[in-house]
Short mmCIF file of C-alpha atoms in Angstrom, two decimals:
data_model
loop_
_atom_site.label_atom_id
_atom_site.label_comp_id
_atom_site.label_asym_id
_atom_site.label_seq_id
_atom_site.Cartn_x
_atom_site.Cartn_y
_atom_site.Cartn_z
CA UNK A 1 195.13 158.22 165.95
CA UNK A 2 194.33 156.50 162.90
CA UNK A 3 195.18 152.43 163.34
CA UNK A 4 194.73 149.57 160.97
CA UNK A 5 194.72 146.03 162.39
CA UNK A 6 195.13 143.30 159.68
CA UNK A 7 193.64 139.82 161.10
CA UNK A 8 190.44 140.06 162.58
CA UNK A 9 191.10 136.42 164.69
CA UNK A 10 190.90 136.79 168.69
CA UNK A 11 194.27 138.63 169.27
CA UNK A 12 192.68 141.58 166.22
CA UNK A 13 189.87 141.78 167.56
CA UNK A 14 190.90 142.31 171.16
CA UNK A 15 193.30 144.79 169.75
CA UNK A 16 190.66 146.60 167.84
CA UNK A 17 188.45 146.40 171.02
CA UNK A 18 190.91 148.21 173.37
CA UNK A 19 192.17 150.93 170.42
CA UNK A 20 188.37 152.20 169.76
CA UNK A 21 186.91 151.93 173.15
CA UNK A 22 189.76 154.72 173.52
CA UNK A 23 188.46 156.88 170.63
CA UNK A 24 191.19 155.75 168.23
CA UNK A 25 189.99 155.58 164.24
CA UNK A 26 190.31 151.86 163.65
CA UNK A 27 190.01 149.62 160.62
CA UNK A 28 190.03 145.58 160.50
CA UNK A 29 191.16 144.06 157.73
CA UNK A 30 191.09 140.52 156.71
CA UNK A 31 190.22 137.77 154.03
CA UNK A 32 187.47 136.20 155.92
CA UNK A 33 184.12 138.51 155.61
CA UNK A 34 182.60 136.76 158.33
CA UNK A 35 185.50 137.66 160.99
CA UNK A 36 185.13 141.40 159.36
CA UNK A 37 181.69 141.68 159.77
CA UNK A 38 181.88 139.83 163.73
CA UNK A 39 184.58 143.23 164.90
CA UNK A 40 182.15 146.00 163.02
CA UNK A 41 179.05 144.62 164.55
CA UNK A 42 180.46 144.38 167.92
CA UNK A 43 183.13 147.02 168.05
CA UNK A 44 182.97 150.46 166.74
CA UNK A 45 185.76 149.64 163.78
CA UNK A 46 184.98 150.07 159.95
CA UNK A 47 185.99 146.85 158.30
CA UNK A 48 187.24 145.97 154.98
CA UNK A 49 187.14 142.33 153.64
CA UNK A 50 190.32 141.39 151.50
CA UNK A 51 194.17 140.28 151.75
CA UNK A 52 195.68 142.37 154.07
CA UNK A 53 198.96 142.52 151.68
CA UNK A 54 197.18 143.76 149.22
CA UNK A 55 197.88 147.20 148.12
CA UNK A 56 194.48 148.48 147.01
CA UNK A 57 192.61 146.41 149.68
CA UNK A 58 194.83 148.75 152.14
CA UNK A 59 194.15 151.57 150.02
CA UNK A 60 190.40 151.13 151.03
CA UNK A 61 191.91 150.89 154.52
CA UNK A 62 192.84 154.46 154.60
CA UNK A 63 196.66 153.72 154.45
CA UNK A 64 197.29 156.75 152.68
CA UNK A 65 196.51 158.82 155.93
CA UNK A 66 197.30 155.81 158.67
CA UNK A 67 199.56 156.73 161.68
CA UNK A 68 200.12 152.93 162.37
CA UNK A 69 199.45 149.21 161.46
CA UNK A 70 199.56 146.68 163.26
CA UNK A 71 199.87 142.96 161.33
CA UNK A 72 198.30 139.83 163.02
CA UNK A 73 196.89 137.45 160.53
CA UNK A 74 197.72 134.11 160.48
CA UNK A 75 200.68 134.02 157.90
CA UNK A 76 203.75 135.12 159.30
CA UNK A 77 205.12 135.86 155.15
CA UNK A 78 201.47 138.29 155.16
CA UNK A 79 202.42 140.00 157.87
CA UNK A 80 206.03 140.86 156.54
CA UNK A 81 204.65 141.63 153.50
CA UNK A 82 201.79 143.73 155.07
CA UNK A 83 204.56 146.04 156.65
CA UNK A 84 206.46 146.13 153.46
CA UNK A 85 203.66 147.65 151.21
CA UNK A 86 202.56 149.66 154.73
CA UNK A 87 206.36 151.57 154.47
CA UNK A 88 207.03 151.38 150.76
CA UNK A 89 203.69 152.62 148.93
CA UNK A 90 201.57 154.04 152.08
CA UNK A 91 204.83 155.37 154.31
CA UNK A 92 203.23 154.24 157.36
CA UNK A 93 205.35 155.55 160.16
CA UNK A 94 204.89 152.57 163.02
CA UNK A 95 204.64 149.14 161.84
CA UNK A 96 203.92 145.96 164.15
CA UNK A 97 204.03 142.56 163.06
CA UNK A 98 203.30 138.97 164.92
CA UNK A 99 205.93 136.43 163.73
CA UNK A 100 205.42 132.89 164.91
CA UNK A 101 208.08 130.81 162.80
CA UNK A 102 211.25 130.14 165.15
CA UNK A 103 213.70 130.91 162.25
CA UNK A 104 212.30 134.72 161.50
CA UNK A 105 213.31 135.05 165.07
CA UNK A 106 216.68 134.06 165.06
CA UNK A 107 219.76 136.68 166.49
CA UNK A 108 221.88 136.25 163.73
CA UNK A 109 218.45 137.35 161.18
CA UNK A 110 217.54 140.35 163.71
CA UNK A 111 218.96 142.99 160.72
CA UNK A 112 216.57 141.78 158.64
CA UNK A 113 214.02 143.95 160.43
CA UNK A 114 215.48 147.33 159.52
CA UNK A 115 214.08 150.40 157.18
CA UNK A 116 216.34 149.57 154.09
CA UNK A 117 215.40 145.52 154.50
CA UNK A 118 211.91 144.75 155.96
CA UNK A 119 210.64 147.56 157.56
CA UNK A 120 209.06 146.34 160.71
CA UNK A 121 209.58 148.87 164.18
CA UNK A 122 208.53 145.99 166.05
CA UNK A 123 208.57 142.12 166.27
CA UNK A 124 205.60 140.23 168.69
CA UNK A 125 206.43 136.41 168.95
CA UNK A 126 203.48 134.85 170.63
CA UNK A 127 205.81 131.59 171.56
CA UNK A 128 208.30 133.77 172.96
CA UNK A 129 205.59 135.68 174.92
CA UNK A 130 204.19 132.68 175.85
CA UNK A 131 207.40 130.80 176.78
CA UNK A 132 207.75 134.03 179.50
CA UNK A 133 204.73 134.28 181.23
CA UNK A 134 204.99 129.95 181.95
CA UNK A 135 208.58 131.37 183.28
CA UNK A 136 206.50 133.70 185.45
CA UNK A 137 203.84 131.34 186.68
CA UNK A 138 206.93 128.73 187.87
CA UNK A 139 208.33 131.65 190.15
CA UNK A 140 204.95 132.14 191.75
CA UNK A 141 203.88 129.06 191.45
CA UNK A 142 200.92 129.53 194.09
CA UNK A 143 199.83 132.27 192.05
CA UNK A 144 197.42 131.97 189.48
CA UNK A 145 198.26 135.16 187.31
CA UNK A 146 201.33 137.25 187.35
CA UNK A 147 203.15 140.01 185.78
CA UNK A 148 206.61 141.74 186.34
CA UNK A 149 206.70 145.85 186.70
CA UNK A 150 209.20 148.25 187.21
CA UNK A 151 212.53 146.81 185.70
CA UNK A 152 211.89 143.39 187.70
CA UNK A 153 211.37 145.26 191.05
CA UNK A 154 207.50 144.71 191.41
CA UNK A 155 205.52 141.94 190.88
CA UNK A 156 201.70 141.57 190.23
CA UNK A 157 199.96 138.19 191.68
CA UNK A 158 196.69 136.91 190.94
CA UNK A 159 196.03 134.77 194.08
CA UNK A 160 193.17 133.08 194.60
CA UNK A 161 191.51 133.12 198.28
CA UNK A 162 191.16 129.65 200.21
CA UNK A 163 189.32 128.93 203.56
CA UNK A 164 193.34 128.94 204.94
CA UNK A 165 193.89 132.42 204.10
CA UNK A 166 194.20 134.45 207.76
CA UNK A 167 193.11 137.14 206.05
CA UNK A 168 189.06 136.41 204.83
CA UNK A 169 187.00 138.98 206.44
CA UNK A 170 189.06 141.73 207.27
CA UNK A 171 189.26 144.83 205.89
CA UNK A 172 191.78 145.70 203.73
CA UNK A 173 192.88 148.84 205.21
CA UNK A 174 193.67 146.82 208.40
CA UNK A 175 196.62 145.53 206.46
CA UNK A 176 198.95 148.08 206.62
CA UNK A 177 198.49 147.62 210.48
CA UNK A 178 198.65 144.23 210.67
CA UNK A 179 201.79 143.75 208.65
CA UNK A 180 203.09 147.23 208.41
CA UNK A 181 206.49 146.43 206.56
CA UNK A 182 204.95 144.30 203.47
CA UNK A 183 204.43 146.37 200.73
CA UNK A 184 201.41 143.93 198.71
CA UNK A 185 198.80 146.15 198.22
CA UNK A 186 195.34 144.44 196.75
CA UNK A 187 194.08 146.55 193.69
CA UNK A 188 191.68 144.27 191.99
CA UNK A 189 189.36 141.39 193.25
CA UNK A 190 187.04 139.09 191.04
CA UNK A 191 184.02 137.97 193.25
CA UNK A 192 181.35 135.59 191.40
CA UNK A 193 182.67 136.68 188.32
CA UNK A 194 182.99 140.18 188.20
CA UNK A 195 186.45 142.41 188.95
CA UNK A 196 186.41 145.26 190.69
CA UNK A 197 188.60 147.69 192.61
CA UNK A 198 188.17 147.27 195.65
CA UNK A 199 187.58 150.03 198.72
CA UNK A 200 189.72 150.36 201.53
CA UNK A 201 186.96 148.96 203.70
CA UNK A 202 186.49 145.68 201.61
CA UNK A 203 186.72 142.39 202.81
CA UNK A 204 188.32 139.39 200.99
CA UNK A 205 186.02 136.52 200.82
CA UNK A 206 187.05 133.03 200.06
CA UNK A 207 186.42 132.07 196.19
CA UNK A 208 187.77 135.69 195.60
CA UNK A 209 190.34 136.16 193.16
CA UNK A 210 192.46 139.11 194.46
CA UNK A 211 195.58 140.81 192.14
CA UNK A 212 198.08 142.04 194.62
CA UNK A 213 200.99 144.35 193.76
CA UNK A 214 204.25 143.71 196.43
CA UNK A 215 207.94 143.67 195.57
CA UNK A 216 209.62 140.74 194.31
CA UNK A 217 211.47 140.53 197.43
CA UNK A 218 208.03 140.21 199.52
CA UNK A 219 206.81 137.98 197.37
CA UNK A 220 207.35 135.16 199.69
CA UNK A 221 205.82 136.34 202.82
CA UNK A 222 202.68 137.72 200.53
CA UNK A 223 201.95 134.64 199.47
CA UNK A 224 202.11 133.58 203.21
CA UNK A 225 199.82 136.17 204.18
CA UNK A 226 197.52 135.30 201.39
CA UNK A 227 197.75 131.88 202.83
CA UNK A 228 199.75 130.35 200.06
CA UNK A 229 202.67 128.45 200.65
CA UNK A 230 205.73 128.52 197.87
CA UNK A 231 208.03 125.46 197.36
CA UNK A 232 211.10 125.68 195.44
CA UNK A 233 210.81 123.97 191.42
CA UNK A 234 213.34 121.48 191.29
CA UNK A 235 211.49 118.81 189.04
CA UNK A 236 209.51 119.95 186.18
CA UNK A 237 208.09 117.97 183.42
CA UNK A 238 206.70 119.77 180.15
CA UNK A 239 203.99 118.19 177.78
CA UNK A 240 204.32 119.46 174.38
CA UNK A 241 208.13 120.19 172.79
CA UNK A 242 207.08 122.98 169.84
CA UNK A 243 207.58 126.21 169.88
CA UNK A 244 206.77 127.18 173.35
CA UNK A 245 207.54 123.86 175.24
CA UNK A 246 211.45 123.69 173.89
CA UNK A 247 211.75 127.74 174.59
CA UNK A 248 210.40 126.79 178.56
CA UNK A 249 212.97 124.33 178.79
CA UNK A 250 216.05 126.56 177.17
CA UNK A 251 215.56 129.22 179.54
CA UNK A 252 215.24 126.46 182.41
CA UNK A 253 218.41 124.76 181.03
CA UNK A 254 219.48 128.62 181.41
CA UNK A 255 218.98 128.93 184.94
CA UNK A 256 221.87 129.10 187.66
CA UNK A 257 219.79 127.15 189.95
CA UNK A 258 219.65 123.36 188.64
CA UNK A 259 216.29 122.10 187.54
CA UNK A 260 215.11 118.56 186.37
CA UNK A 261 213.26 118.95 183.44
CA UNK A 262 211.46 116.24 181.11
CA UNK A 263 209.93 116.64 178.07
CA UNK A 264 206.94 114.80 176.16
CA UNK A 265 206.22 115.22 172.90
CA UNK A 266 204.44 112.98 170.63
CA UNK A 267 205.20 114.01 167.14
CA UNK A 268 208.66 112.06 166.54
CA UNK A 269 210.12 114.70 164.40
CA UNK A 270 209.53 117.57 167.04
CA UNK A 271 210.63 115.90 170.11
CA UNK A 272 213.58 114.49 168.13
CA UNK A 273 214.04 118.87 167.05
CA UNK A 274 213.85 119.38 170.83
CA UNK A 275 216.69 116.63 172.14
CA UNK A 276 218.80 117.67 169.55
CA UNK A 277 218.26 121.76 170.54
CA UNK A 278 218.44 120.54 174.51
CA UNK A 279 221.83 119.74 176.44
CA UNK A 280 220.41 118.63 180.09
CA UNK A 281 216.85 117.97 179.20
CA UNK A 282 215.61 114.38 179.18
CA UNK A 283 212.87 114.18 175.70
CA UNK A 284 210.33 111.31 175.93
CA UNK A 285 208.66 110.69 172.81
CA UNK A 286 205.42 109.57 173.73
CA UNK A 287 201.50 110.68 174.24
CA UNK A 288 201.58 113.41 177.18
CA UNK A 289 198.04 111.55 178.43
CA UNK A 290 199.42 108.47 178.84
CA UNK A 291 199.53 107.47 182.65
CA UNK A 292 202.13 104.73 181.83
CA UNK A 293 204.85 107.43 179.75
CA UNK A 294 204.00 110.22 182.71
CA UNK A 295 205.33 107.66 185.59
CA UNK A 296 208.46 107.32 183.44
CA UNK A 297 208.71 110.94 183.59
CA UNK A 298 208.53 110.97 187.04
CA UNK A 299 205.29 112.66 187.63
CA UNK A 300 204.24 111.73 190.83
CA UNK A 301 208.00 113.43 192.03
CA UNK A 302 207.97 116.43 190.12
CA UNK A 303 207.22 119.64 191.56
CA UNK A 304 205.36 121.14 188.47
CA UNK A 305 203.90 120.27 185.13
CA UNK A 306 203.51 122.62 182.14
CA UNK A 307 201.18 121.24 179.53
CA UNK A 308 201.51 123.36 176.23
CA UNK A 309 200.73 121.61 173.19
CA UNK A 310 198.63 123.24 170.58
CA UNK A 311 195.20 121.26 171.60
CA UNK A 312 193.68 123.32 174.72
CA UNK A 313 191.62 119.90 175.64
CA UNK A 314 195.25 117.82 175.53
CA UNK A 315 196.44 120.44 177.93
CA UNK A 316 193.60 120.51 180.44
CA UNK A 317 193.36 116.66 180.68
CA UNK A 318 196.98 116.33 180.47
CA UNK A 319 196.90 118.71 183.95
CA UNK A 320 194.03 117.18 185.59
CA UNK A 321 196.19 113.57 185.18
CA UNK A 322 199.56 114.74 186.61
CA UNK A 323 197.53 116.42 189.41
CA UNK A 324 195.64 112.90 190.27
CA UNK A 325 199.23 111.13 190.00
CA UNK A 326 200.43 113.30 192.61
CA UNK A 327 202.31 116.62 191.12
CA UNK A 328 200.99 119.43 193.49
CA UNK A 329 201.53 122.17 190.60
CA UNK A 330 199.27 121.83 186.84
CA UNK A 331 199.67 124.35 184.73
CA UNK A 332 198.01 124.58 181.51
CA UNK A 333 198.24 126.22 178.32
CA UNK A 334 194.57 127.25 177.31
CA UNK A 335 193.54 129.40 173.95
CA UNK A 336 189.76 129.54 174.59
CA UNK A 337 188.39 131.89 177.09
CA UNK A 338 185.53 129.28 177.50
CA UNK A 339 187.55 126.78 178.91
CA UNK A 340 188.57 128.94 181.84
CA UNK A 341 185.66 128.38 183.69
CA UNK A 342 186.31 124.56 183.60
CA UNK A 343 189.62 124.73 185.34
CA UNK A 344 188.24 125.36 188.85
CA UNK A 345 186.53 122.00 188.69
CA UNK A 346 189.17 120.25 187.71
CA UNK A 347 191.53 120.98 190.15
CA UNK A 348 193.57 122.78 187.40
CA UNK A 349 196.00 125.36 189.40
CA UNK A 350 197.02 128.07 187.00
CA UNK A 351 196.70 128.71 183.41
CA UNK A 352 198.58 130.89 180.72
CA UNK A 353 196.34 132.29 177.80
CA UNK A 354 198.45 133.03 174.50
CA UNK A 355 196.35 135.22 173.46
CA UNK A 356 196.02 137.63 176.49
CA UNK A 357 199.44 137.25 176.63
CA UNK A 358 200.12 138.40 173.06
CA UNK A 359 197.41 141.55 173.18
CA UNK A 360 199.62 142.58 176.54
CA UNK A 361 202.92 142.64 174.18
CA UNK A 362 201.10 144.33 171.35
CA UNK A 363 199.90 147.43 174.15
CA UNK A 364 202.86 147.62 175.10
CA UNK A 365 204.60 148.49 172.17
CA UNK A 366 201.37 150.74 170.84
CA UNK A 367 201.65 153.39 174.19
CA UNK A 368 205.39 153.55 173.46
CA UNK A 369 205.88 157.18 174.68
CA UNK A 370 205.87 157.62 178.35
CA UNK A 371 204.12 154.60 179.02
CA UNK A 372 206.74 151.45 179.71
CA UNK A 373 204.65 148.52 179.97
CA UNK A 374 200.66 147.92 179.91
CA UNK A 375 199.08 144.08 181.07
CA UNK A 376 196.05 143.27 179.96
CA UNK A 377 193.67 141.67 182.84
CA UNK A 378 191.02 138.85 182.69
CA UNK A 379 188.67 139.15 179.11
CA UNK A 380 189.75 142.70 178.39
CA UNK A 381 188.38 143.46 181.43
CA UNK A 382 191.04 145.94 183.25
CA UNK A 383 194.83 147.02 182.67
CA UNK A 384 197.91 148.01 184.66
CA UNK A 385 199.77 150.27 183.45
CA UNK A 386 202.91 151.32 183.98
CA UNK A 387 203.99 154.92 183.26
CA UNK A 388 206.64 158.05 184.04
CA UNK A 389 204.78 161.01 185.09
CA UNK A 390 205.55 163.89 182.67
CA UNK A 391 205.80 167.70 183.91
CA UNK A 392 202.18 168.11 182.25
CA UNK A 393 200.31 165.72 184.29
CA UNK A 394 197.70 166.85 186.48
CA UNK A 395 199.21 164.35 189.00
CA UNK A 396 202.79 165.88 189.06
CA UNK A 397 203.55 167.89 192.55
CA UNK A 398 200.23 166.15 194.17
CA UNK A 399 199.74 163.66 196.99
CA UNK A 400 197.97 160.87 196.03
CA UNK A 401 195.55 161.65 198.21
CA UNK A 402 194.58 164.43 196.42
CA UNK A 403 194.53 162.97 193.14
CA UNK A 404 191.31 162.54 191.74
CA UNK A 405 191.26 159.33 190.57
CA UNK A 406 188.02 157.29 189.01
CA UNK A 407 186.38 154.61 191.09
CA UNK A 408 188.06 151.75 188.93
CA UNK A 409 191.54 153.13 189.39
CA UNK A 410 193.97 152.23 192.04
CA UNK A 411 197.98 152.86 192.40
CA UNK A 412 200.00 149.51 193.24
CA UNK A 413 203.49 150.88 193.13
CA UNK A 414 205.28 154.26 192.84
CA UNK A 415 209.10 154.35 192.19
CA UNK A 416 211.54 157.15 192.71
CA UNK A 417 214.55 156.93 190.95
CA UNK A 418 215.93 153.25 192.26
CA UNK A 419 213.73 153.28 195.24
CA UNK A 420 210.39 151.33 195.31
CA UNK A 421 207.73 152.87 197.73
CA UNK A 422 204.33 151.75 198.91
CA UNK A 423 201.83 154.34 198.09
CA UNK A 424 199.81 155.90 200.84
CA UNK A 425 197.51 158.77 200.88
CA UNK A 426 200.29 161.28 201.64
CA UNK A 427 203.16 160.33 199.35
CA UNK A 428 203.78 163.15 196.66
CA UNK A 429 204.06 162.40 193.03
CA UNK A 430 206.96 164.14 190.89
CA UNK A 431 207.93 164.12 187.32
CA UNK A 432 210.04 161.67 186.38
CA UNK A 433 208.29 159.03 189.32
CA UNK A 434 206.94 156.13 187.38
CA UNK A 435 203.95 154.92 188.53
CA UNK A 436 202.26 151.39 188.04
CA UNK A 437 197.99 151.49 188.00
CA UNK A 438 195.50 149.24 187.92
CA UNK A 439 192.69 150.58 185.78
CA UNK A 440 189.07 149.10 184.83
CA UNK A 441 188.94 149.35 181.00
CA UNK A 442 186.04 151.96 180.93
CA UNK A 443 188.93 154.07 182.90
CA UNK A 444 192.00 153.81 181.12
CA UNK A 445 191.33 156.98 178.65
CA UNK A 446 191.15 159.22 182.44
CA UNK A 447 194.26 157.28 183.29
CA UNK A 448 196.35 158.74 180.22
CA UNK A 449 194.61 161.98 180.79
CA UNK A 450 196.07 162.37 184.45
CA UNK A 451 199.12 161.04 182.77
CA UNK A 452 199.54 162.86 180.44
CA UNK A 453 200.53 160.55 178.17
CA UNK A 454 198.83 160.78 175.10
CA UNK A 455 201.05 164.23 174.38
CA UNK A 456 203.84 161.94 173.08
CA UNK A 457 201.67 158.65 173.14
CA UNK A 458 201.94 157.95 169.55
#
């Protein structure tokens, strides 16, 4: 498939990353040579150096023969107008654009987005995205990563292994035994650094960071298991009342069950935008560092904080503060990969990266045939993906134990029509079952191919 990715920033480049380590013909295009010449040193991508909206600068692209684009740049207008020239002059078939600004993404503007207006298949608002996955980390709030699979059924938790966990040092096939009606099965583990999937006769050790599949109903007792303990959010205050601060506390607002929330925002005109948008939510305009504005907030009582301003060091500090005045939950908002290694040492508890986040969305809408959701893992470093078997795949009519599947590959759910199952060795895979897999990145291109999904991938 021929691709061309317009914005050659950090969510570009990680898209360009995963679409030609998969054999995919890709092109980056953007204005800044340096950023072009950064993805076709390191990546196997031609670049082109020029305004992405351009017509004859996507000429050079290869648009005349390009089976998708996929608009990221900076500007929200280039990106409309990206997929504009992409349908009108170049009749690009699939067209993806990132939209940040709040009032492109309004209901009542949604039939702006169609053929005979601007042509765009599909819509990717970071802050939305964003706004989502801090939703997710609040209802695992132990958990330091996790996703939502199979229509809301499964859930993926990155959980991080204490000296309290019952579990360190035994090995994982011992599980099943030991608690043979939870369903969490333990497909990935980070130890010193580097992820792996792990062997049924693995240990957990503590510092390991483990990602465990389980249903959403067992997410309580995993946690448990994993030696986690969850408390219910009733008090939650938010630092930072843009984009993705005021959608948080909507969809909180939202909620049947009641929760407190408070929001700080410094910039008087946004946190005055955000109490006029809120009905229950308390704004404070104030600095979201300042120990003296936090106690009125009621940070010492609150059982979380989200910090998610724009300024990744605001964030961190602002979590490392509420932590030392007592909130037992700091999450923050963090846009340089760098930074993660810091949080650790800090005491930081969990942390949502935008632009992970965002490259997630953006797979998920690229492997739109059989495949219904894809979640990108650490730096690029793994997936999970979730996908309907077709009639074609080699895995149709087989029991998994019979499936040969690549070192760095591991099942975490399987579900048959409403039913969610744990997959053992002998359970038999069907058309029609849609499977959820955790996948290094070297293996995702032997995933699709025992998919099958590639037939109607694109």
């Amino acid at each position: 498939m021929k691709v061309i990715i317009c914005g050659a920033g950090q969510v570009g480049w990680q898209i360009a990353r995963h679409l030609s380590g998969e054999l995919n013909d890709v092109t980056v295009v953007d204005s800044n040579p340096d950023l072009v010449r950064r993805a076709t040193e390191t990546l196997d991508v031609q670049g082109i150096a020029g305004f992405a909206s351009y017509p004859d600068v996507l000429e050079r692209a290869g648009a005349r023969d390009a089976d998708m684009i996929i608009a990221a740049t900076y500007s929200d207008e280039v990106n409309m107008v990206t997929c504009q020239m992409a349908h009108s002059v170049f009749s690009i078939q699939r067209k993806i654009a990132r939209l940040r600004a709040k009032s492109y993404l309004e209901a009542i503007h949604s039939d702006l987005y169609r053929r005979d207006h601007l042509p765009i298949d599909v819509v990717i608002s970071p802050e939305r995205e964003v706004a989502a996955a801090a939703m997710r980390r609040l209802s695992a709030p132990a958990a330091f990563d996790t996703e939502m699979f199979m229509d809301g059924k499964v859930q993926l938790l990155g959980i991080r292994i204490g000296e309290d966990c019952p579990i360190v040092n035994t090995p994982l096939r011992q599980l099943t035994d030991l608690f043979s009606t939870l369903s969490a099965i333990v497909v990935g583990v980070r130890r010193e650094g580097t992820l792996f999937a792990p062997e049924p006769d693995d240990q957990l050790f503590i510092a390991d960071e483990c990602y465990v599949f389980t249903k959403v109903e067992d997410v309580e007792r995993t946690m448990e298991v994993f030696g986690k303990k969850q408390k219910k959010q009733d008090r939650v205050v938010i630092v930072g009342g843009g984009n993705v601060g005021l959608e948080v506390a909507k969809t909180l607002e939202e909620r049947k069950s009641r929760i407190r929330a408070k929001v700080i925002e410094r910039d008087r005109r946004c946190a005055e935008r955000a109490a006029e948008a809120l009905e229950r939510t308390i704004v404070l305009n104030g600095d979201g560092l300042d120990s003296a504005l936090l106690s009125e907030a009621g940070i010492d009582r609150a059982d979380a904080m989200l910090a998610v301003t724009d300024d990744d060091r605001t964030n961190m500090l602002a979590a490392v503060r509420a932590k030392a005045d007592g909130c037992p939950l700091a999450i923050a908002l963090i846009n340089d990969p760098s930074m993660v290694a810091l949080m650790g040492p800090l005491g930081i508890d969990a942390y949502i990266n935008p632009r992970a986040t965002t490259v997630s969305s953006i797979l998920r809408h690229i492997r739109h045939g059989r495949v219904r959701q894809v979640y990108s893992i650490g730096d690029a470093e793994a997936e999970v993906i979730e996908a309907e078997v077709l009639s074609t795949s080699p895995m149709a009519g087989q029991k998994l134990r019979d499936i040969d599947f690549p070192e760095g590959v591991l099942v975490g759910a399987v579900r048959k029509g409403d039913e969610v199952l744990r997959p053992t060795g002998s359970l038999r895979i069907e058309e029609k079952d849609v499977v959820a897999i955790f996948a290094m990145s070297d293996d995702v291109p032997e995933v699709e191919r025992l998919m099958q999904v590639s037939i109607d991938f694109f």
